[in-house]
Coordinates of C-alpha atoms in Angstrom, one line a residue:
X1 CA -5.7 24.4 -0.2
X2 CA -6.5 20.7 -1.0
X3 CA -3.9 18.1 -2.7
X4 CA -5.6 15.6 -4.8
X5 CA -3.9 12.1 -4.2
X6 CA -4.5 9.4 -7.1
X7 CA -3.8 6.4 -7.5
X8 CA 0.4 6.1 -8.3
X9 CA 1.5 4.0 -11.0
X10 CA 2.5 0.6 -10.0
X11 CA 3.8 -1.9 -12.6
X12 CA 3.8 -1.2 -16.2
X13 CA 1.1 -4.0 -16.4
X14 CA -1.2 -2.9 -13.5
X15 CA -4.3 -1.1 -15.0
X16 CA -5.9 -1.2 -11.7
X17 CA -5.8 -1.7 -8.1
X18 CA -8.1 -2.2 -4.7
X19 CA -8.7 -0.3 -2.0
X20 CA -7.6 -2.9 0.2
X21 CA -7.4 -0.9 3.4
X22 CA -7.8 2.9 4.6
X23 CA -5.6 3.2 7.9
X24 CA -6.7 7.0 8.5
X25 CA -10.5 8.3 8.7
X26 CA -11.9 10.8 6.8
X27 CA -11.3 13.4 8.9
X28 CA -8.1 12.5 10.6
X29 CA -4.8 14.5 10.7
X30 CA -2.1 13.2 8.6
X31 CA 1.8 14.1 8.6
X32 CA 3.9 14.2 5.2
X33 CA 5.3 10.7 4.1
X34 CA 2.7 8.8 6.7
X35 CA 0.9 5.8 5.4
X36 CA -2.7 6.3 5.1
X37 CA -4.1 3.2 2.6
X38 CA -3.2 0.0 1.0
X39 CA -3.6 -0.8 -2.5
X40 CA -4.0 -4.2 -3.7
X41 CA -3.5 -5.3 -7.5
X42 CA -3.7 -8.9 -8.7
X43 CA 0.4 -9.2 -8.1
X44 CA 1.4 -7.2 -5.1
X45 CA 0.1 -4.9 -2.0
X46 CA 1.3 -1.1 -2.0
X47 CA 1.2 0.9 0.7
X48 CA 0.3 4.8 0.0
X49 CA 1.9 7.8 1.8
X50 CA 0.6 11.3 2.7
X51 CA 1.6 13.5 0.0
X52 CA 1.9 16.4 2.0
X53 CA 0.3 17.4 5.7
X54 CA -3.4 18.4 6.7
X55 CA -6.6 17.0 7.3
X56 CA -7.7 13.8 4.9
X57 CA -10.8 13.6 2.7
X58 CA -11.4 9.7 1.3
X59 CA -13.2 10.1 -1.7
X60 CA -13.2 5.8 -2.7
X61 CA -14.3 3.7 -0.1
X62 CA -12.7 0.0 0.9
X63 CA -13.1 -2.5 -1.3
X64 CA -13.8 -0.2 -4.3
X65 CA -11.5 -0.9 -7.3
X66 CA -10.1 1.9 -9.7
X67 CA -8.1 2.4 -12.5
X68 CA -4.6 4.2 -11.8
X69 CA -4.7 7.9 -11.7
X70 CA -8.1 7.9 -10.4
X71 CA -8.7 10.2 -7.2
X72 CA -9.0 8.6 -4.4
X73 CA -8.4 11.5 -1.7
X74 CA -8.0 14.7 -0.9
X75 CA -5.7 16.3 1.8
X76 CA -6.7 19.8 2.9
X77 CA -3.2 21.5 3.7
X78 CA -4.9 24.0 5.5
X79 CA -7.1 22.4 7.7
X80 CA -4.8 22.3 10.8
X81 CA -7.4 24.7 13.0
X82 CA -11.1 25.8 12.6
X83 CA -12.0 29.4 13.3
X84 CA -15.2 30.8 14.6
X85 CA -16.7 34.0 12.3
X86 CA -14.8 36.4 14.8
X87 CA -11.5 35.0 14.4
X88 CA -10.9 32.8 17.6
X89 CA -10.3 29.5 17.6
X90 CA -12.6 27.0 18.1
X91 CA -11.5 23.9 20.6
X92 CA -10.2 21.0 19.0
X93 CA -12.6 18.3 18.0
X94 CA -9.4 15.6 18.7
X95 CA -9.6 14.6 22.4
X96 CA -5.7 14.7 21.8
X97 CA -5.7 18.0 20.5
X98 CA -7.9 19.4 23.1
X99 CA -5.0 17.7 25.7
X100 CA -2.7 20.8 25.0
X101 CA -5.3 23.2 26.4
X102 CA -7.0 21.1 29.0
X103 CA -5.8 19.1 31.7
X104 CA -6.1 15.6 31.6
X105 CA -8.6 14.2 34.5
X106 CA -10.1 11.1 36.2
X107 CA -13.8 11.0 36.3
X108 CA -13.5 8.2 38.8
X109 CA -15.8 6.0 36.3
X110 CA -14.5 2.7 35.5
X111 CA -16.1 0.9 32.4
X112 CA -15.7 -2.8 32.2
X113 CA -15.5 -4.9 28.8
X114 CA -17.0 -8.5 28.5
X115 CA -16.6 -10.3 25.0
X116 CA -19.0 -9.8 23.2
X117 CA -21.7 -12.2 21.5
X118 CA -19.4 -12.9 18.0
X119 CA -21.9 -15.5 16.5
X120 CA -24.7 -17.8 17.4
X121 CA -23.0 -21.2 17.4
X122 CA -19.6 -19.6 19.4
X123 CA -19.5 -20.1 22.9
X124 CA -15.9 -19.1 23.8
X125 CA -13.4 -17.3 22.3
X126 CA -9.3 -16.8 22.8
X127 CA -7.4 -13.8 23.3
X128 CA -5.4 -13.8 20.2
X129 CA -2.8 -11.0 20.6
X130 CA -3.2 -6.9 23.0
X131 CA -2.4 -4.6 20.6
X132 CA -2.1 -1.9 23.8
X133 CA -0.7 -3.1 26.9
X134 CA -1.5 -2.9 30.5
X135 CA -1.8 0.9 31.6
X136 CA -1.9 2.6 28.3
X137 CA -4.4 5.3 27.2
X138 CA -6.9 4.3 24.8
X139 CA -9.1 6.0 22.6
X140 CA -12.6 5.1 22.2
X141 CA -13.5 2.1 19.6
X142 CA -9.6 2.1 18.8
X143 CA -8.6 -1.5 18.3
X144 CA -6.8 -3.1 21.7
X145 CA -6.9 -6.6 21.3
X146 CA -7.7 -9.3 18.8
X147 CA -10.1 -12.5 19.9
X148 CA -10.0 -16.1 17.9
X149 CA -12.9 -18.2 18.0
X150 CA -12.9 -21.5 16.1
X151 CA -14.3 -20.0 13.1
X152 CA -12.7 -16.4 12.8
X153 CA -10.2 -13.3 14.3
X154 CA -12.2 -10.8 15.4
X155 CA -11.0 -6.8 16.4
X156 CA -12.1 -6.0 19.8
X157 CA -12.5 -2.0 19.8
X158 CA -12.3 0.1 22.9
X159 CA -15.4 1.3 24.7
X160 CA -14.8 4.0 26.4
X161 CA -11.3 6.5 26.2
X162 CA -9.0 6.0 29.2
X163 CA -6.5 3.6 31.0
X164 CA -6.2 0.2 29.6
X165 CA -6.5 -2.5 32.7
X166 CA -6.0 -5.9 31.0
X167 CA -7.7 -8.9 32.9
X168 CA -7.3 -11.8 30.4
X169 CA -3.6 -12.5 28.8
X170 CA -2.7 -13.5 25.6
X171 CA -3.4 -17.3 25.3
X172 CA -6.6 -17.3 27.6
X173 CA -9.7 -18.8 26.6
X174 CA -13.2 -17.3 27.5
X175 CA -16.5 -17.9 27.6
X176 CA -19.0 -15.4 26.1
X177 CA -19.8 -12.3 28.6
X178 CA -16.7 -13.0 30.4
X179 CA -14.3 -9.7 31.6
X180 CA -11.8 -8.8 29.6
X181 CA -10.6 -6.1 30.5
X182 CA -11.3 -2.4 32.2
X183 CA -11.2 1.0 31.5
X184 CA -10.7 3.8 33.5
X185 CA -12.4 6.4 32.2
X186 CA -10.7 10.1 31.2
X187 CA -11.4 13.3 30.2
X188 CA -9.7 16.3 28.7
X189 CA -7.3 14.1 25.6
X190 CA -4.7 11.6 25.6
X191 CA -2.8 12.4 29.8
X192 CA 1.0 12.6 29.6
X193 CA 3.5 9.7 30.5
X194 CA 3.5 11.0 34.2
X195 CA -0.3 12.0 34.5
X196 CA -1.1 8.2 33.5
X197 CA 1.4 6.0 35.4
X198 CA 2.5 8.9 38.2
X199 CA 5.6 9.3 36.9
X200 CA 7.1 5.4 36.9
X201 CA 6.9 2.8 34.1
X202 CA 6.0 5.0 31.1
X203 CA 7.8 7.7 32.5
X204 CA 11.2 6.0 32.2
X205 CA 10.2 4.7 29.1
X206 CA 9.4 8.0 27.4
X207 CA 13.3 8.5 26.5
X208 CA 13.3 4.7 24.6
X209 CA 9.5 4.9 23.2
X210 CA 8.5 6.5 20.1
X211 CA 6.3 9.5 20.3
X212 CA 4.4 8.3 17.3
X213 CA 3.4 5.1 19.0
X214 CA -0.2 3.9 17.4
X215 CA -1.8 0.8 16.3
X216 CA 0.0 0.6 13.6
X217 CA 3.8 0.6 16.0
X218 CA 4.7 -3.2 15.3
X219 CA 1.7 -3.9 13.1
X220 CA 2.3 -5.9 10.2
X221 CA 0.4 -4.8 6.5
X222 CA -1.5 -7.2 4.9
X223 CA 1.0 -8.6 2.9
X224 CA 3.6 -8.7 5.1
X225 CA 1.1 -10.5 7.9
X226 CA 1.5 -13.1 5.0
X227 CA 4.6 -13.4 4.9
X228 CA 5.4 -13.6 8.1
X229 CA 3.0 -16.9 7.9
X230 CA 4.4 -18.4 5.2
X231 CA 7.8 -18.2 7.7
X232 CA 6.3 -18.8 11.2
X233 CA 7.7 -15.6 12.1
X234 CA 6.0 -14.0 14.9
X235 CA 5.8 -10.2 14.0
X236 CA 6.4 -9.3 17.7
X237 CA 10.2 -10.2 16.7
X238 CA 10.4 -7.6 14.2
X239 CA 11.1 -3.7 14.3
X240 CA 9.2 -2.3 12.0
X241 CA 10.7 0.2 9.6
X242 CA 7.5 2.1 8.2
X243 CA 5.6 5.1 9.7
X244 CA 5.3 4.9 13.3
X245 CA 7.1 0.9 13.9
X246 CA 4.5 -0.5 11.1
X247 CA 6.0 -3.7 9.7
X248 CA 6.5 -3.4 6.1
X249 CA 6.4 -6.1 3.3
X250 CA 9.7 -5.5 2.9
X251 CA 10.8 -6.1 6.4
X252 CA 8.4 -9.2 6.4
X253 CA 11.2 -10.5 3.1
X254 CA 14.3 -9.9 5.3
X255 CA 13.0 -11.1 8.4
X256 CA 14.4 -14.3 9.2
X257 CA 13.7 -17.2 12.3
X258 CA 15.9 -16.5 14.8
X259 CA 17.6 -19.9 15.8
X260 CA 16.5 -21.3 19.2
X261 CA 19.4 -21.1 22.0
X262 CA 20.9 -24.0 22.4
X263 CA 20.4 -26.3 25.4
X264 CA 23.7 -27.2 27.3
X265 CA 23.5 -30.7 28.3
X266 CA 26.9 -31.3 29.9
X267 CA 27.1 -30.0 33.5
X268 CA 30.7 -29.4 35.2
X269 CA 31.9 -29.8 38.8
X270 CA 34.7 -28.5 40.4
X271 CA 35.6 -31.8 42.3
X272 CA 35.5 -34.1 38.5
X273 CA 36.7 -31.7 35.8
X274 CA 35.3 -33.4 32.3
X275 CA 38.1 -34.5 30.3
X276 CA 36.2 -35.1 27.1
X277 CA 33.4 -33.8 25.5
X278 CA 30.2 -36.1 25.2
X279 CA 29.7 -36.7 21.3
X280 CA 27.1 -34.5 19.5
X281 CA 24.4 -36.1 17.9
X282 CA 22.7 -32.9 16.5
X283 CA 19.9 -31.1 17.9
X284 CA 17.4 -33.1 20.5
X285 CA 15.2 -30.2 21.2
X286 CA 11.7 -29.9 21.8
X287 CA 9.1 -27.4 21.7
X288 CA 5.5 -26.7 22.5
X289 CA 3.0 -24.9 21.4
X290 CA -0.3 -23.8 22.4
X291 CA -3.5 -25.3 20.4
X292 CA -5.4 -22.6 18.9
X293 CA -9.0 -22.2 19.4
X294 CA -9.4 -22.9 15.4
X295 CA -7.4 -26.1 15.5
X296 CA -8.9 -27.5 18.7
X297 CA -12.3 -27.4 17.3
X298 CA -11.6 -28.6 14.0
X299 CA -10.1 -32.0 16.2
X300 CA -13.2 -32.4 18.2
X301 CA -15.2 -32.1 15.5
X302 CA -13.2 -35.0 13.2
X303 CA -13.2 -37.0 16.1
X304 CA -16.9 -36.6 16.6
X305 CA -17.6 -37.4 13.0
X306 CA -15.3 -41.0 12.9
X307 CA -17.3 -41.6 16.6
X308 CA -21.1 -40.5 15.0
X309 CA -21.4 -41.7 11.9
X310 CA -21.2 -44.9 9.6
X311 CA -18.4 -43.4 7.7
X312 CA -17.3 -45.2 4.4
X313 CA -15.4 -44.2 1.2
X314 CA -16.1 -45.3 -2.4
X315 CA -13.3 -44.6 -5.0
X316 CA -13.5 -44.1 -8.8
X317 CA -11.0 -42.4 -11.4
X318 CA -11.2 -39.7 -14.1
X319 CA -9.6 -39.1 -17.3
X320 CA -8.9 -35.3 -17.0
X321 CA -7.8 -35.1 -21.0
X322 CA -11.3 -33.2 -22.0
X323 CA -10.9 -31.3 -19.1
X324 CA -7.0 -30.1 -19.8
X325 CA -7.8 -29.9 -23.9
X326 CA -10.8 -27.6 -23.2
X327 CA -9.0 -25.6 -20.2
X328 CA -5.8 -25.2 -23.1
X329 CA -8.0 -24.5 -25.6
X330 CA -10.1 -21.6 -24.2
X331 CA -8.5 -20.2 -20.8
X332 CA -6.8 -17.1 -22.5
X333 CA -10.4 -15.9 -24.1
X334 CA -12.0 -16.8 -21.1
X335 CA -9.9 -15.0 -18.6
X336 CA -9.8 -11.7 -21.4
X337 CA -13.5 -11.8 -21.0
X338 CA -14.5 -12.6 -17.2
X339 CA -11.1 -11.3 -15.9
X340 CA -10.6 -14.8 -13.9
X341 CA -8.9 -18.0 -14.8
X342 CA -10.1 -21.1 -15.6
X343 CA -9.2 -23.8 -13.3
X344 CA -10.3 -27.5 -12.4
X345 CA -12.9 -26.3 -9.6
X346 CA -15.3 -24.7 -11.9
X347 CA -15.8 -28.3 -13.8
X348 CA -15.8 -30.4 -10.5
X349 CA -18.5 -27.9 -8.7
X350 CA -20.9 -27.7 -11.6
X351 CA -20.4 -31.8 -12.2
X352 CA -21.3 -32.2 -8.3
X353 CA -24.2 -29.6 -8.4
X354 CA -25.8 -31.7 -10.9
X355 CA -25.3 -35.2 -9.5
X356 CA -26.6 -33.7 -6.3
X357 CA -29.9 -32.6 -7.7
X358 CA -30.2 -36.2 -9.4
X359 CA -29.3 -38.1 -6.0
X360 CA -30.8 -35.5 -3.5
X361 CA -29.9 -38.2 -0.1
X362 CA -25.8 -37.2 -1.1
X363 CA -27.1 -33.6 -0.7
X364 CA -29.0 -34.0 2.9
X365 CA -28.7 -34.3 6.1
X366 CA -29.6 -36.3 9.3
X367 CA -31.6 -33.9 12.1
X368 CA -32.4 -36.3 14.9
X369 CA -34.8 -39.1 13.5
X370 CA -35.8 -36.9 10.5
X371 CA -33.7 -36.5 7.1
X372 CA -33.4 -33.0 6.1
X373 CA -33.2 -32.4 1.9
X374 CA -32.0 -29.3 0.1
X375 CA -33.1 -28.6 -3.1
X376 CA -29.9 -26.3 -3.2
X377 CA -26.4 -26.8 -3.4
X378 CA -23.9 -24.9 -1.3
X379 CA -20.8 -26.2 -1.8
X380 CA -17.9 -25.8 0.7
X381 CA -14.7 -25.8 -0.5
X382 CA -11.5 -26.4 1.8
X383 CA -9.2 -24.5 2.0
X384 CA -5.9 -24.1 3.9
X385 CA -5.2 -20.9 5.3
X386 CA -1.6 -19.9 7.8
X387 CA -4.3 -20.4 11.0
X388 CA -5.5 -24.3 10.0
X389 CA -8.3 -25.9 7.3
X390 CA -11.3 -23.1 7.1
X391 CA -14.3 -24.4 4.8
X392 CA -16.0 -21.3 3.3
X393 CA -19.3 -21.7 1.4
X394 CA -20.3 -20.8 -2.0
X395 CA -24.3 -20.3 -1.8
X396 CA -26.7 -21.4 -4.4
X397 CA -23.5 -23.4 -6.7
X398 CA -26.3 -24.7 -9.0
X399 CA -27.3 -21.2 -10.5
X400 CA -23.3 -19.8 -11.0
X401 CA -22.0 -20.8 -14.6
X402 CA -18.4 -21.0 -14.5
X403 CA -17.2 -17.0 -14.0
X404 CA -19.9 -17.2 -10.9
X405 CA -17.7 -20.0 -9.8
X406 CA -14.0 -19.0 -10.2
X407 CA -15.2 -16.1 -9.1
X408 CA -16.0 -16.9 -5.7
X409 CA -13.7 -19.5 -5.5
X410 CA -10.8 -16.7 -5.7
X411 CA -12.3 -14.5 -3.2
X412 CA -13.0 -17.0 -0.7
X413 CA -9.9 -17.9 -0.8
X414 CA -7.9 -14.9 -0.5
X415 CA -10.3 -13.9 2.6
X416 CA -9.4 -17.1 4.2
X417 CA -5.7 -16.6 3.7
X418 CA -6.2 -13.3 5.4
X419 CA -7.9 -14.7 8.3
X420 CA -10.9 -11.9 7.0
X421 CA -13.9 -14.8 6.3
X422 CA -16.9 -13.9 8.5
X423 CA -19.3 -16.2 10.2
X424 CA -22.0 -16.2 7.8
X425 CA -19.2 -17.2 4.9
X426 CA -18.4 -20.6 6.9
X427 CA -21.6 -21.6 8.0
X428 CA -24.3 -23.9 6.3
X429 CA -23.1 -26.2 3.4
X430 CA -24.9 -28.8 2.2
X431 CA -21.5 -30.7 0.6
X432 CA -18.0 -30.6 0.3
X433 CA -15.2 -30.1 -1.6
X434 CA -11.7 -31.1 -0.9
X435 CA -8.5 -31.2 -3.5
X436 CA -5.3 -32.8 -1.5
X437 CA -3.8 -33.2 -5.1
X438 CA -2.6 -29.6 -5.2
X439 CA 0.2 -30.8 -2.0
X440 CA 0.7 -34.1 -4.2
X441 CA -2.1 -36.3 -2.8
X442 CA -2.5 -39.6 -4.2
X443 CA -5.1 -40.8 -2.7
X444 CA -7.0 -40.5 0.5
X445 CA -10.3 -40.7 2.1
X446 CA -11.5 -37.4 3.4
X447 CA -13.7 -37.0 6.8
X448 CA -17.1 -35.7 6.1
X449 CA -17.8 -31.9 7.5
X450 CA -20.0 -32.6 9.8
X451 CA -23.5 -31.7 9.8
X452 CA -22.8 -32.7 6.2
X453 CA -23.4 -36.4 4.6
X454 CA -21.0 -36.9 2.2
X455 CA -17.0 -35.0 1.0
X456 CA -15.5 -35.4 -2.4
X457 CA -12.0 -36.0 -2.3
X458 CA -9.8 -34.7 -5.4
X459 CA -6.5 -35.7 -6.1
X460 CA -3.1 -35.5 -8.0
X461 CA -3.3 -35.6 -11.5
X462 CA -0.6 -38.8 -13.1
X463 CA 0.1 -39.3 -16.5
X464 CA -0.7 -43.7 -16.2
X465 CA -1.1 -46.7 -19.4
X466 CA -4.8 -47.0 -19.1
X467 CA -7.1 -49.0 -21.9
X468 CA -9.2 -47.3 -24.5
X469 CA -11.0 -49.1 -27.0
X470 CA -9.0 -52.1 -27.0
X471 CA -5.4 -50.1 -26.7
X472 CA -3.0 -49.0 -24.4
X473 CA -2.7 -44.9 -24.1
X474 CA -1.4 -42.3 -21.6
X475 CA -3.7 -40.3 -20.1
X476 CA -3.7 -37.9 -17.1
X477 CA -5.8 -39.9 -14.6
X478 CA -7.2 -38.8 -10.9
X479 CA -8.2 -40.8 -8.4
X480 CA -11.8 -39.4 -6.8
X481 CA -13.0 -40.3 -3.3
X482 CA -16.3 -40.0 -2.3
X483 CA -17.1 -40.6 1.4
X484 CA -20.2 -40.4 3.0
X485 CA -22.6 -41.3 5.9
X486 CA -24.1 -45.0 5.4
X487 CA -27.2 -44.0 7.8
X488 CA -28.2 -41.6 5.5
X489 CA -26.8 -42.2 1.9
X490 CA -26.7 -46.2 0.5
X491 CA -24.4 -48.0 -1.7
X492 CA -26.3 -47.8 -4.6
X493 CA -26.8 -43.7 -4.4
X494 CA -23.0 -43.4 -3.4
X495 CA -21.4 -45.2 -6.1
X496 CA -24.0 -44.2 -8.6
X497 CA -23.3 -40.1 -7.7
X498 CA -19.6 -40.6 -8.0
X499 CA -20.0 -42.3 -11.4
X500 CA -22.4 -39.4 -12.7
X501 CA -19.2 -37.4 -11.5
X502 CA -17.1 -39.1 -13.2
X503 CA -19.6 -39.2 -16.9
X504 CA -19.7 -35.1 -16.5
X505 CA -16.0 -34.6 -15.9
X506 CA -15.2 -37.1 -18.6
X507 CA -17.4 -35.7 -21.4
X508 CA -17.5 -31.6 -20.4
X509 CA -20.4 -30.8 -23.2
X510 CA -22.7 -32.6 -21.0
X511 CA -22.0 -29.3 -17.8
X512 CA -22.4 -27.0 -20.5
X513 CA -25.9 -28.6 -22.0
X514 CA -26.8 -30.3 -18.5
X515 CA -27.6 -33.6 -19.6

């Protein structure tokens, strides 16, 4: 018999959710009450639990969105066994099925893992976290490690099923095509505690270890890997309470920072016994920690681009009144229609896009002895994510009209926050983006993004007296920042391109008839 699973109700206001995540195959095994997907809606993640036991059927891929109530799966509560037409079993397609019936065995074969080519321009990557540890029994292409490399977190899969033999640690930095680790190479299912370690380390474990340990034992959900972020919590310090150790959002929200141990700084000897304590002045502690791969690269490249080029900043300001009218006026019948909000990057993006294509050296770049032009614009936008500044890329700005724009601005920047940005999504760029003002920036004057020739710099919004038409009024004002390479881009092009910035921003008809 197969039970239909839809898609639960969430929140009286939640038409419709995402398939953020599948944790089970089609095809895999499921037990009652065990998570098997994560739904994501535009307020919260849910996780989704087997309805009942058998063998799962996904009927919506990841990534799809539906509307609640829609099918999603199918479990088939009789598909425990297959039979043959005469009535005997057939063997177990699960290698750790077939372990009941046949004994676990060497083949003596020992398959070595390198890392593997991630990207063209990526020359090393670090070992981010093991998600199996040193002796365990893997399945082939399940995940065993994660790898950082100063652009993304990749999932290292396993290549063969058999023994885990780790070579590199957590923390260790390697080039391309270096070992990471081994696999010694079994047949005949998952081997038994004693069969794998002869009887020691996992053997006197068994009685403390979960027999349900997976990937998902001390994983945390999407959400809750947020979280836990947000908090600099690592999630090895949790216990997770979901199926199989999973960390839950919920335990994410209760986990706290565990204080660090105090250091004792007042030693006794038997000969002088201390007769007063030594006043306290608080906590002196200090603590390190490691660089990642991410932020090391970012400060070689910044350095590299103060060292390499004739860096200068031109300022200017904008009255964001049109702006904030307009945005008042129209951002509940625009976000009805496009489903998206309407926020300050659509305005500054499309302004840029066309002072680019008026003052094409802003837009280029320097190659050697040769200047390279774009008649394109992709504009990078920064943005701060829990592992340091990513800059993803939104291709072809010039042709999006403002729902093209939010659009992609939103899902950039929920991919960076989940560390789930690919390579192609933060390479190229032909100009940047920044806006300090949403931390309370005043001012400031951006680095470029190298190979790039020039960075606009937003800032906070402040209500200041400025002078209009002979009087003194309020208006919200911003401070712009426009810095750029002098070997490439001059003074007059520079200020010129900020002030066409400035005109578009000022007087928002002009974006939407391009003059």
């Amino acid at each position: 018999m197969s039970l239909p699973i839809k898609v639960p109700t969430v929140g009286e206001s939640i038409t419709e959710v995402t398939i953020a995540q599948w944790l089970k195959k089609d095809g895999d095994r499921v037990e009652i009450d065990e998570i098997i997907a994560e739904l994501e809606s535009d307020k919260a993640t849910f996780e989704l639990p087997a309805e009942a036991a058998g063998i799962l059927r996904i009927k919506v891929e990841e990534g799809e969105t539906v509307e609640i109530d829609t099918l999603i799966c199918e479990i088939d509560t009789d598909g425990t066994t297959e039979t043959t037409t005469d009535s005997t079993p057939k063997a177990p397609s699960n290698p750790a099925e077939a372990s009941a019936g046949q004994e676990p065995a060497k083949t003596g074969e020992i398959k070595e893992m390198v890392v593997p080519t991630v990207g063209e321009s990526i020359t090393e990557v670090t070992i981010s976290s093991w998600l199996k540890s040193d002796g365990d029994y893997v399945e082939l292409d399940e995940i065993i490690a994660e790898v950082e490399s100063d652009k993304a977190t990749f999932e290292l899969p396993a290549e063969a099923s058999g023994l885990l033999q780790v070579i590199a640690q957590e923390g260790d930095t390697l080039e391309i095509g270096a070992s990471i680790c081994k696999i010694e190479i079994m047949t005949g299912g998952k081997p038994s505690a004693s069969t794998a370690s002869g009887t020691t380390k996992e053997s006197q474990n068994s009685t403390t270890t979960s027999a349900n340990t997976t990937y998902a034992t001390g994983h945390a959900s999407p959400a809750a890997a947020k979280i836990l972020a947000e908090k600099d919590i690592d999630p090895s310090s949790i216990k997770g309470t979901g199926v199989d150790g999973r960390i839950t959002k919920e335990d994410a929200e209760k986990a706290q920072k565990s204080a660090p141990a105090p250091v004792k700084t007042i030693t006794e000897t038997a000969s002088e016994p201390t007769t007063a304590p030594a006043p306290s002045f608080g906590s002196r502690e200090t603590s390190k920690k490691k660089m990642s791969s991410l932020r090391r690269t970012v400060a070689r490249r910044l350095v590299a681009v103060k060292n390499e080029t004739a860096m200068l900043t031109t300022f200017n300001e904008v009255d964001m009144k049109p702006i904030m009218d307009l945005r008042k006026k129209y951002k509940e019948s625009f976000k009805e229609k496009h489903g998206v909000g309407l926020g300050f990057m659509s305005f500054f993006t499309k302004a840029c896009c066309m002072a680019l294509q008026e003052w094409p050296a802003v837009n280029a770049q320097i190659d050697g002895n040769e200047m390279v032009f774009s008649d394109f614009c992709d504009i990078s936008i920064a943005v701060s994510s829990p592992k340091g500044l990513v800059v993803p890329v939104i291709r072809n700005a010039e042709s999006l009209d403002f729902k093209g724009i939010e659009s992609e601005v939103i899902r950039l920047a929920m991919k960076a926050r989940e560390g789930k940005l690919s390579i192609e999504e933060m390479t190229g760029g032909t100009f940047t983006i920044t806006n300090g003002g949403i931390f309370g920036s005043m001012m400031s004057t951006p680095i470029i993004n190298a190979p790039q020739s020039a960075i606009l710099g937003m800032h906070n919004i402040v209500q200041r007296p400025v002078a209009i038409d002979g009087e003194v009024v309020i208006r919200p004002m911003m401070y712009l920042a426009l810095s750029y390479d002098h070997r490439i881009i001059d003074g007059k092009e520079s200020v010129s391109f900020l002030v066409r910035v400035k005109q578009l921003l000022e007087d928002p008809a002009r974006l939407m008839l391009g003059v």
